[in-house]
Amino acid sequence: MKLIIAIVQDEDASRLISRLMGEDFRVTKLATTGGFLRAGNTTLLVGVEDERLDAAMQVIEKVCKSRKQIATTPSPISGTTGVYVPYPVEVTVGGATIFVMDVEQFTKI
Ligand code: 2BA
């Protein structure tokens, strides 16, 4: 068994959960925050049998879109002054950041 940890944009989360559930995957949704943008994103935990891993990955790939975002992020003016000013940055976020892990044990009690 594998555990998919998929970090996706909030805009894609609802549709992705519906699609995964529709294909009989089990999903847990976590409200998370990206370290760089300090903005909300969604992390999904999906436990899948090895033979269904590819199918789950295909659903994620189909639903999740990459988007450009302008973000204002704090950055030091100088390393020594300790003064921080916001500045705009354009970043491309997603489609999805995915970790796939081997599951040592899966138990429901
Ligand atoms: P954030 O950390 O808020 O990052 C949002 C987007 O900002 C990233 O999109 C990337 O395009 C950009 N970015 C991140 N760190 C950067 C940096 N140091 N310099 C310049 N640009 C930077 P994605 O790569 O698609 O990541 C989307 C979200 O996935 C991230 O949100 C974070 O929550 C998660 N993530 C990505 N890689 C990760 C990793 N290796 N470990 C844990 N979480 C990760």
XYZ file of C-alpha atoms and ligand atoms in Angstrom:
153
model
C 0.000 0.000 0.000
C 1.080 3.594 -0.652
C 0.202 6.866 0.978
C -0.117 9.798 -1.408
C 0.394 13.193 0.194
C -0.770 15.747 -2.357
C -0.484 19.486 -1.743
C -2.897 21.241 -4.090
C -4.423 24.666 -4.532
C -7.645 25.371 -2.679
C -9.344 26.123 -6.031
C -8.774 22.526 -7.206
C -9.381 20.753 -3.916
C -13.137 20.283 -4.016
C -13.213 18.953 -7.563
C -10.241 16.703 -6.896
C -11.878 15.180 -3.826
C -15.086 14.576 -5.788
C -13.191 12.896 -8.614
C -11.153 10.725 -6.286
C -14.198 9.701 -4.256
C -16.049 9.032 -7.507
C -13.332 6.528 -8.418
C -13.659 4.894 -4.986
C -10.499 6.299 -3.402
C -10.541 7.245 0.272
C -9.420 10.803 0.966
C -8.582 12.925 4.001
C -8.409 16.678 3.523
C -6.163 18.910 5.610
C -6.214 22.706 5.542
C -2.573 23.708 5.211
C -0.454 26.792 4.589
C 2.457 27.123 2.170
C 5.678 28.241 3.778
C 6.672 30.585 0.954
C 3.417 32.388 0.128
C 1.999 31.965 3.643
C -1.313 31.361 1.870
C -3.804 28.565 2.356
C -3.511 25.391 0.356
C -4.957 21.912 0.749
C -3.166 18.704 1.554
C -4.866 15.430 0.725
C -3.951 12.074 2.225
C -4.904 9.207 -0.041
C -4.171 5.616 0.946
C -4.141 3.373 -2.125
C -3.351 -0.198 -3.017
C -0.138 -0.409 -5.038
C -1.963 -1.380 -8.211
C -4.216 1.699 -8.013
C -1.419 4.238 -7.478
C -1.164 5.168 -11.152
C -4.932 5.667 -11.427
C -4.942 8.027 -8.453
C -1.977 9.965 -9.821
C -3.745 10.360 -13.165
C -6.810 11.850 -11.481
C -4.630 14.364 -9.628
C -2.774 15.240 -12.823
C -6.012 15.803 -14.737
C -7.653 18.043 -12.153
C -4.832 20.169 -10.764
C -3.817 23.212 -12.771
C -0.744 25.340 -12.355
C -1.446 29.050 -11.908
C 0.642 32.168 -11.753
C 0.254 34.190 -8.603
C 1.537 37.577 -7.654
C 2.387 37.462 -4.012
C 3.708 39.981 -1.598
C 6.306 38.440 0.541
C 8.391 39.970 3.269
C 12.115 40.146 2.679
C 14.922 41.827 4.518
C 16.246 45.048 2.923
C 19.592 44.178 4.285
C 20.822 41.267 6.275
C 22.023 43.433 9.128
C 19.382 46.148 9.571
C 16.599 43.781 10.564
C 14.180 46.012 8.578
C 11.606 44.156 6.480
C 9.662 45.508 3.489
C 7.097 43.673 1.365
C 7.829 43.226 -2.357
C 5.801 41.586 -5.154
C 6.900 38.305 -6.684
C 5.338 36.219 -9.433
C 5.399 32.494 -8.817
C 3.924 29.519 -10.610
C 2.067 27.383 -8.110
C 1.170 23.738 -8.628
C -0.598 21.817 -10.272
C 0.262 19.618 -7.285
C 3.207 18.724 -5.097
C 3.026 15.004 -4.481
C 4.854 12.689 -2.122
C 4.305 8.933 -2.391
C 5.285 6.870 0.622
C 5.318 3.155 1.377
C 2.838 2.261 4.082
C 4.298 -0.147 6.630
C 0.983 -0.946 8.245
C -2.643 -0.004 7.639
C -5.154 -0.805 10.333
C -8.751 0.211 10.981
C -9.995 -0.426 14.500
P 4.395 27.632 -0.906
O 5.536 27.267 -0.018
O 3.538 28.758 -0.449
O 4.996 27.955 -2.347
C 4.179 28.449 -3.375
C 4.963 28.588 -4.660
O 5.985 29.558 -4.465
C 5.695 27.310 -5.073
O 4.811 26.506 -5.834
C 6.859 27.848 -5.875
O 6.466 28.156 -7.200
C 7.163 29.161 -5.175
N 8.246 29.036 -4.211
C 8.275 28.279 -3.088
N 9.425 28.453 -2.416
C 10.131 29.345 -3.133
C 11.425 29.956 -2.954
N 12.197 29.655 -1.918
N 11.833 30.845 -3.898
C 11.058 31.159 -4.959
N 9.811 30.629 -5.177
C 9.373 29.728 -4.276
P 4.903 24.932 -5.745
O 6.329 24.481 -5.887
O 3.918 24.372 -6.698
O 4.479 24.548 -4.252
C 3.133 24.688 -3.808
C 3.051 24.352 -2.347
O 3.437 22.981 -2.163
C 4.008 25.145 -1.444
O 3.432 26.372 -1.102
C 4.157 24.222 -0.246
O 3.020 24.323 0.601
C 4.130 22.843 -0.907
N 5.459 22.327 -1.199
C 6.146 22.440 -2.345
N 7.308 21.783 -2.278
C 7.359 21.233 -1.041
C 8.322 20.430 -0.355
N 9.497 20.046 -0.918
N 8.058 20.040 0.919
C 6.883 20.414 1.504
N 5.941 21.160 0.902
C 6.181 21.574 -0.352
